[in-house]
């Protein structure tokens, strides 16, 4: 996969280059800020762009704004945003924005090299993945609504795992149930939330998060009793 990195920290930028190249990816550009990002993307045609949330010169939201512009202009380009802390507003902006595959991870996740590389591959393959800490904060602050009241404890748990970008197989392994049971739970969840079903991992995660972001209830993190 062809990857462009936009990260102001030299140590993290060089670390990302090393571990991603070791994983077999090609780094087509590595930038310290977003000033030349659009030109670099046009010139190198990456499959995935990794950006820091806070970039020079103000170290506020340059990275997020650059990500939003990229996603709007290049829906085919997968984008992974890295953040030092959970930035709820920035995550919400990315969820609401248009585009294709999307990732939002805390920088601590890079330390688990194997998992990080696997996540990068999933995002590059079209999935949408949000850091569990980001998901937890996004969902825990939303008021309960009538639609979410329809979900059983198990359905709420499955929805929380879907929102983290987990596959049906991974959800089945986590909850110690069959993939068939997971599929039934997901079908029921989307029916109860009145969300259009879609086999795309990207759209189902965005749909779940978008619903919850605009008034849905936070799923329970425990497994709950089977229903």
PDB file of C-alpha atoms in Angstrom, residues 143-227:
ATOM      1  CA  UNK A 143     -28.773  11.098  25.964  1.00  0.00           C
ATOM      2  CA  UNK A 144     -30.996   8.046  25.826  1.00  0.00           C
ATOM      3  CA  UNK A 145     -33.602   8.119  23.070  1.00  0.00           C
ATOM      4  CA  UNK A 146     -36.577   5.956  22.218  1.00  0.00           C
ATOM      5  CA  UNK A 147     -34.851   4.024  19.466  1.00  0.00           C
ATOM      6  CA  UNK A 148     -31.929   3.021  21.658  1.00  0.00           C
ATOM      7  CA  UNK A 149     -34.325   1.859  24.347  1.00  0.00           C
ATOM      8  CA  UNK A 150     -35.417  -0.860  21.944  1.00  0.00           C
ATOM      9  CA  UNK A 151     -32.032  -2.606  22.077  1.00  0.00           C
ATOM     10  CA  UNK A 152     -31.316  -5.538  24.354  1.00  0.00           C
ATOM     11  CA  UNK A 153     -28.117  -5.553  26.413  1.00  0.00           C
ATOM     12  CA  UNK A 154     -26.479  -7.944  23.964  1.00  0.00           C
ATOM     13  CA  UNK A 155     -27.512  -5.816  20.967  1.00  0.00           C
ATOM     14  CA  UNK A 156     -26.066  -2.726  22.657  1.00  0.00           C
ATOM     15  CA  UNK A 157     -22.804  -4.562  23.213  1.00  0.00           C
ATOM     16  CA  UNK A 158     -22.673  -5.712  19.602  1.00  0.00           C
ATOM     17  CA  UNK A 159     -23.349  -2.147  18.430  1.00  0.00           C
ATOM     18  CA  UNK A 160     -20.484  -0.806  20.545  1.00  0.00           C
ATOM     19  CA  UNK A 161     -18.131  -3.344  18.954  1.00  0.00           C
ATOM     20  CA  UNK A 162     -19.420  -2.511  15.479  1.00  0.00           C
ATOM     21  CA  UNK A 163     -18.727   1.158  16.214  1.00  0.00           C
ATOM     22  CA  UNK A 164     -15.121   0.245  17.042  1.00  0.00           C
ATOM     23  CA  UNK A 165     -14.737  -1.164  13.536  1.00  0.00           C
ATOM     24  CA  UNK A 166     -14.629  -4.825  14.523  1.00  0.00           C
ATOM     25  CA  UNK A 167     -15.535  -7.493  11.991  1.00  0.00           C
ATOM     26  CA  UNK A 168     -18.327  -9.990  12.620  1.00  0.00           C
ATOM     27  CA  UNK A 169     -15.704 -12.668  13.222  1.00  0.00           C
ATOM     28  CA  UNK A 170     -13.906 -10.517  15.803  1.00  0.00           C
ATOM     29  CA  UNK A 171     -17.185  -9.703  17.545  1.00  0.00           C
ATOM     30  CA  UNK A 172     -18.076 -13.393  17.657  1.00  0.00           C
ATOM     31  CA  UNK A 173     -14.714 -14.242  19.213  1.00  0.00           C
ATOM     32  CA  UNK A 174     -15.003 -11.422  21.764  1.00  0.00           C
ATOM     33  CA  UNK A 175     -18.503 -12.425  22.876  1.00  0.00           C
ATOM     34  CA  UNK A 176     -17.954 -16.181  22.463  1.00  0.00           C
ATOM     35  CA  UNK A 177     -20.905 -16.583  20.117  1.00  0.00           C
ATOM     36  CA  UNK A 178     -21.229 -17.678  16.496  1.00  0.00           C
ATOM     37  CA  UNK A 179     -20.868 -15.339  13.519  1.00  0.00           C
ATOM     38  CA  UNK A 180     -24.432 -16.245  12.629  1.00  0.00           C
ATOM     39  CA  UNK A 181     -25.597 -14.912  15.987  1.00  0.00           C
ATOM     40  CA  UNK A 182     -23.616 -11.712  15.423  1.00  0.00           C
ATOM     41  CA  UNK A 183     -25.265 -11.220  12.037  1.00  0.00           C
ATOM     42  CA  UNK A 184     -28.706 -11.681  13.593  1.00  0.00           C
ATOM     43  CA  UNK A 185     -27.915  -9.166  16.329  1.00  0.00           C
ATOM     44  CA  UNK A 186     -26.638  -6.615  13.802  1.00  0.00           C
ATOM     45  CA  UNK A 187     -29.708  -7.096  11.610  1.00  0.00           C
ATOM     46  CA  UNK A 188     -31.916  -6.522  14.648  1.00  0.00           C
ATOM     47  CA  UNK A 189     -29.913  -3.471  15.772  1.00  0.00           C
ATOM     48  CA  UNK A 190     -30.181  -1.708  12.445  1.00  0.00           C
ATOM     49  CA  UNK A 191     -33.860  -2.558  12.156  1.00  0.00           C
ATOM     50  CA  UNK A 192     -34.595  -1.166  15.623  1.00  0.00           C
ATOM     51  CA  UNK A 193     -32.554   1.965  14.962  1.00  0.00           C
ATOM     52  CA  UNK A 194     -34.254   2.344  11.576  1.00  0.00           C
ATOM     53  CA  UNK A 195     -30.916   2.473   9.800  1.00  0.00           C
ATOM     54  CA  UNK A 196     -30.556   1.146   6.281  1.00  0.00           C
ATOM     55  CA  UNK A 197     -28.636  -2.112   6.256  1.00  0.00           C
ATOM     56  CA  UNK A 198     -25.409  -2.188   4.314  1.00  0.00           C
ATOM     57  CA  UNK A 199     -22.701  -4.836   4.015  1.00  0.00           C
ATOM     58  CA  UNK A 200     -19.972  -2.179   3.891  1.00  0.00           C
ATOM     59  CA  UNK A 201     -18.018  -2.088   7.146  1.00  0.00           C
ATOM     60  CA  UNK A 202     -17.303   1.563   6.499  1.00  0.00           C
ATOM     61  CA  UNK A 203     -20.889   2.670   6.137  1.00  0.00           C
ATOM     62  CA  UNK A 204     -22.263   0.535   8.939  1.00  0.00           C
ATOM     63  CA  UNK A 205     -19.786   2.034  11.417  1.00  0.00           C
ATOM     64  CA  UNK A 206     -20.428   5.575  10.245  1.00  0.00           C
ATOM     65  CA  UNK A 207     -24.168   4.986  10.354  1.00  0.00           C
ATOM     66  CA  UNK A 208     -23.990   3.679  13.915  1.00  0.00           C
ATOM     67  CA  UNK A 209     -21.756   6.480  15.122  1.00  0.00           C
ATOM     68  CA  UNK A 210     -23.709   9.169  13.293  1.00  0.00           C
ATOM     69  CA  UNK A 211     -26.949   7.988  14.857  1.00  0.00           C
ATOM     70  CA  UNK A 212     -25.449   7.897  18.324  1.00  0.00           C
ATOM     71  CA  UNK A 213     -23.677  11.220  17.817  1.00  0.00           C
ATOM     72  CA  UNK A 214     -27.015  12.867  17.104  1.00  0.00           C
ATOM     73  CA  UNK A 215     -28.921  11.676  20.129  1.00  0.00           C
ATOM     74  CA  UNK A 216     -28.358   7.941  20.513  1.00  0.00           C
ATOM     75  CA  UNK A 217     -27.554   6.190  23.779  1.00  0.00           C
ATOM     76  CA  UNK A 218     -24.151   4.794  24.587  1.00  0.00           C
ATOM     77  CA  UNK A 219     -24.017   1.004  24.269  1.00  0.00           C
ATOM     78  CA  UNK A 220     -22.988  -0.893  27.388  1.00  0.00           C
ATOM     79  CA  UNK A 221     -19.395  -2.133  27.303  1.00  0.00           C
ATOM     80  CA  UNK A 222     -20.133  -5.365  29.144  1.00  0.00           C
ATOM     81  CA  UNK A 223     -21.323  -8.437  27.332  1.00  0.00           C
ATOM     82  CA  UNK A 224     -24.653  -8.528  29.093  1.00  0.00           C
ATOM     83  CA  UNK A 225     -26.960 -11.496  29.137  1.00  0.00           C
ATOM     84  CA  UNK A 226     -27.656 -13.257  25.846  1.00  0.00           C
ATOM     85  CA  UNK A 227     -31.017 -12.365  24.354  1.00  0.00           C
TER      86      UNK A 227
END
